């Protein structure tokens, strides 16, 4: 059984087009991303070599680029897309992704969804 180590990306703020309302399709809004990525980091821990673990800097750049061009209608779709990127393109064993839209609901700090996917979901 692989080790269950987690890389955590917390409160990544990106601006992008997301939503179903006309005004949401016209102007960028804040989107907050949180990701917990399950990896086996034992080799990286022993070697101290970035080549032995998921490169979270490169992943974060990819997430930002994806959000800036994808323009999904639903937070659910964006969360699924980001989990897929982490697993398929970067080799995470599991990905828990939370996508939030601050200020989307009156009287609420934010609204969003959290999804959890594994490699089996994309096999």
CSV table of C-alpha atoms in Angstrom, one decimal:
chain,number,residue,atom,x,y,z
A,1,UNK,CA,0.0,0.0,0.0
A,2,UNK,CA,1.3,3.4,-1.0
A,3,UNK,CA,2.0,6.0,1.7
A,4,UNK,CA,-0.7,8.6,2.2
A,5,UNK,CA,1.2,11.9,2.1
A,6,UNK,CA,-0.7,15.0,1.2
A,7,UNK,CA,0.4,18.1,-0.7
A,8,UNK,CA,-1.9,21.0,0.4
A,9,UNK,CA,-2.6,24.1,-1.7
A,10,UNK,CA,-4.7,26.5,0.4
A,11,UNK,CA,-6.6,29.6,-0.7
A,12,UNK,CA,-5.3,30.0,-4.2
A,13,UNK,CA,-7.1,33.1,-5.5
A,14,UNK,CA,-7.6,33.3,-9.2
A,15,UNK,CA,-9.8,35.6,-11.3
A,16,UNK,CA,-11.9,34.0,-14.1
A,17,UNK,CA,-15.2,33.7,-15.8
A,18,UNK,CA,-17.5,31.2,-14.1
A,19,UNK,CA,-21.3,31.2,-13.6
A,20,UNK,CA,-24.6,30.9,-15.5
A,21,UNK,CA,-25.8,34.5,-15.3
A,22,UNK,CA,-25.1,36.9,-18.1
A,23,UNK,CA,-23.1,39.3,-15.9
A,24,UNK,CA,-20.9,36.4,-14.7
A,25,UNK,CA,-20.0,35.6,-18.3
A,26,UNK,CA,-18.9,39.2,-19.0
A,27,UNK,CA,-16.6,40.0,-16.1
A,28,UNK,CA,-14.0,38.0,-14.2
A,29,UNK,CA,-14.7,37.2,-10.6
A,30,UNK,CA,-12.7,35.8,-7.7
A,31,UNK,CA,-12.4,32.0,-7.5
A,32,UNK,CA,-10.8,30.4,-4.5
A,33,UNK,CA,-9.2,27.0,-4.9
A,34,UNK,CA,-8.1,24.6,-2.2
A,35,UNK,CA,-6.5,21.2,-3.1
A,36,UNK,CA,-5.3,18.3,-1.1
A,37,UNK,CA,-3.3,15.9,-3.3
A,38,UNK,CA,-2.4,12.4,-2.1
A,39,UNK,CA,1.0,11.3,-3.2
A,40,UNK,CA,3.8,9.0,-2.1
A,41,UNK,CA,6.5,11.4,-1.0
A,42,UNK,CA,8.8,8.9,0.7
A,43,UNK,CA,11.4,9.0,-2.1
A,44,UNK,CA,11.4,12.8,-2.2
A,45,UNK,CA,11.7,12.9,1.6
A,46,UNK,CA,14.7,10.6,1.5
A,47,UNK,CA,16.4,12.1,-1.6
A,48,UNK,CA,15.5,15.8,-1.1
A,49,UNK,CA,15.1,15.9,-4.9
A,50,UNK,CA,12.1,17.8,-6.4
A,51,UNK,CA,12.2,15.4,-9.3
A,52,UNK,CA,10.8,12.7,-7.0
A,53,UNK,CA,7.5,14.3,-6.1
A,54,UNK,CA,4.6,16.1,-7.7
A,55,UNK,CA,5.8,19.6,-8.5
A,56,UNK,CA,3.1,21.8,-6.9
A,57,UNK,CA,4.5,25.0,-8.4
A,58,UNK,CA,4.1,23.7,-11.9
A,59,UNK,CA,0.6,22.3,-11.0
A,60,UNK,CA,-0.4,25.7,-9.5
A,61,UNK,CA,0.6,27.5,-12.7
A,62,UNK,CA,-1.4,25.0,-14.7
A,63,UNK,CA,-4.4,25.4,-12.5
A,64,UNK,CA,-4.3,29.2,-12.9
A,65,UNK,CA,-3.9,29.0,-16.7
A,66,UNK,CA,-6.8,26.5,-16.9
A,67,UNK,CA,-9.1,28.8,-14.8
A,68,UNK,CA,-8.2,31.8,-16.9
A,69,UNK,CA,-9.2,30.1,-20.1
A,70,UNK,CA,-11.8,27.4,-19.3
A,71,UNK,CA,-14.8,29.7,-18.5
A,72,UNK,CA,-17.0,26.9,-17.1
A,73,UNK,CA,-20.6,27.5,-16.1
A,74,UNK,CA,-20.5,25.4,-12.9
A,75,UNK,CA,-18.2,25.2,-9.9
A,76,UNK,CA,-18.8,21.5,-10.1
A,77,UNK,CA,-17.3,21.3,-13.6
A,78,UNK,CA,-14.3,23.3,-12.6
A,79,UNK,CA,-13.6,21.2,-9.5
A,80,UNK,CA,-13.8,18.0,-11.6
A,81,UNK,CA,-11.5,19.5,-14.3
A,82,UNK,CA,-8.9,20.5,-11.7
A,83,UNK,CA,-9.0,17.1,-10.0
A,84,UNK,CA,-8.5,15.5,-13.4
A,85,UNK,CA,-5.4,17.7,-14.1
A,86,UNK,CA,-3.9,16.8,-10.7
A,87,UNK,CA,-4.4,13.1,-11.2
A,88,UNK,CA,-4.0,12.5,-15.0
A,89,UNK,CA,-1.4,15.1,-15.8
A,90,UNK,CA,0.6,15.3,-12.5
A,91,UNK,CA,0.2,11.8,-11.1
A,92,UNK,CA,-1.6,12.4,-7.8
A,93,UNK,CA,-3.2,9.3,-6.4
A,94,UNK,CA,-6.2,11.2,-5.1
A,95,UNK,CA,-7.3,14.8,-5.3
A,96,UNK,CA,-9.7,16.7,-3.0
A,97,UNK,CA,-10.6,19.9,-4.7
A,98,UNK,CA,-12.7,22.8,-3.3
A,99,UNK,CA,-13.8,25.6,-5.6
A,100,UNK,CA,-15.5,28.6,-4.0
A,101,UNK,CA,-17.0,31.8,-5.3
A,102,UNK,CA,-16.7,34.5,-2.7
A,103,UNK,CA,-19.7,36.8,-2.4
A,104,UNK,CA,-21.9,34.7,-4.8
A,105,UNK,CA,-24.7,34.5,-2.2
A,106,UNK,CA,-26.0,37.3,-0.2
A,107,UNK,CA,-25.1,36.9,3.5
A,108,UNK,CA,-22.6,34.1,2.8
A,109,UNK,CA,-18.8,34.6,2.6
A,110,UNK,CA,-18.7,32.1,-0.3
A,111,UNK,CA,-20.4,29.2,-2.0
A,112,UNK,CA,-18.7,26.3,-3.6
A,113,UNK,CA,-18.2,22.6,-3.9
A,114,UNK,CA,-15.6,20.1,-2.7
A,115,UNK,CA,-15.0,16.9,-4.8
A,116,UNK,CA,-12.7,14.0,-4.2
A,117,UNK,CA,-11.5,11.9,-7.1
A,118,UNK,CA,-9.0,9.0,-7.5
A,119,UNK,CA,-7.0,7.7,-10.4
A,120,UNK,CA,-9.8,5.1,-10.9
A,121,UNK,CA,-12.2,7.9,-11.8
A,122,UNK,CA,-10.1,8.7,-14.9
A,123,UNK,CA,-9.1,5.2,-15.9
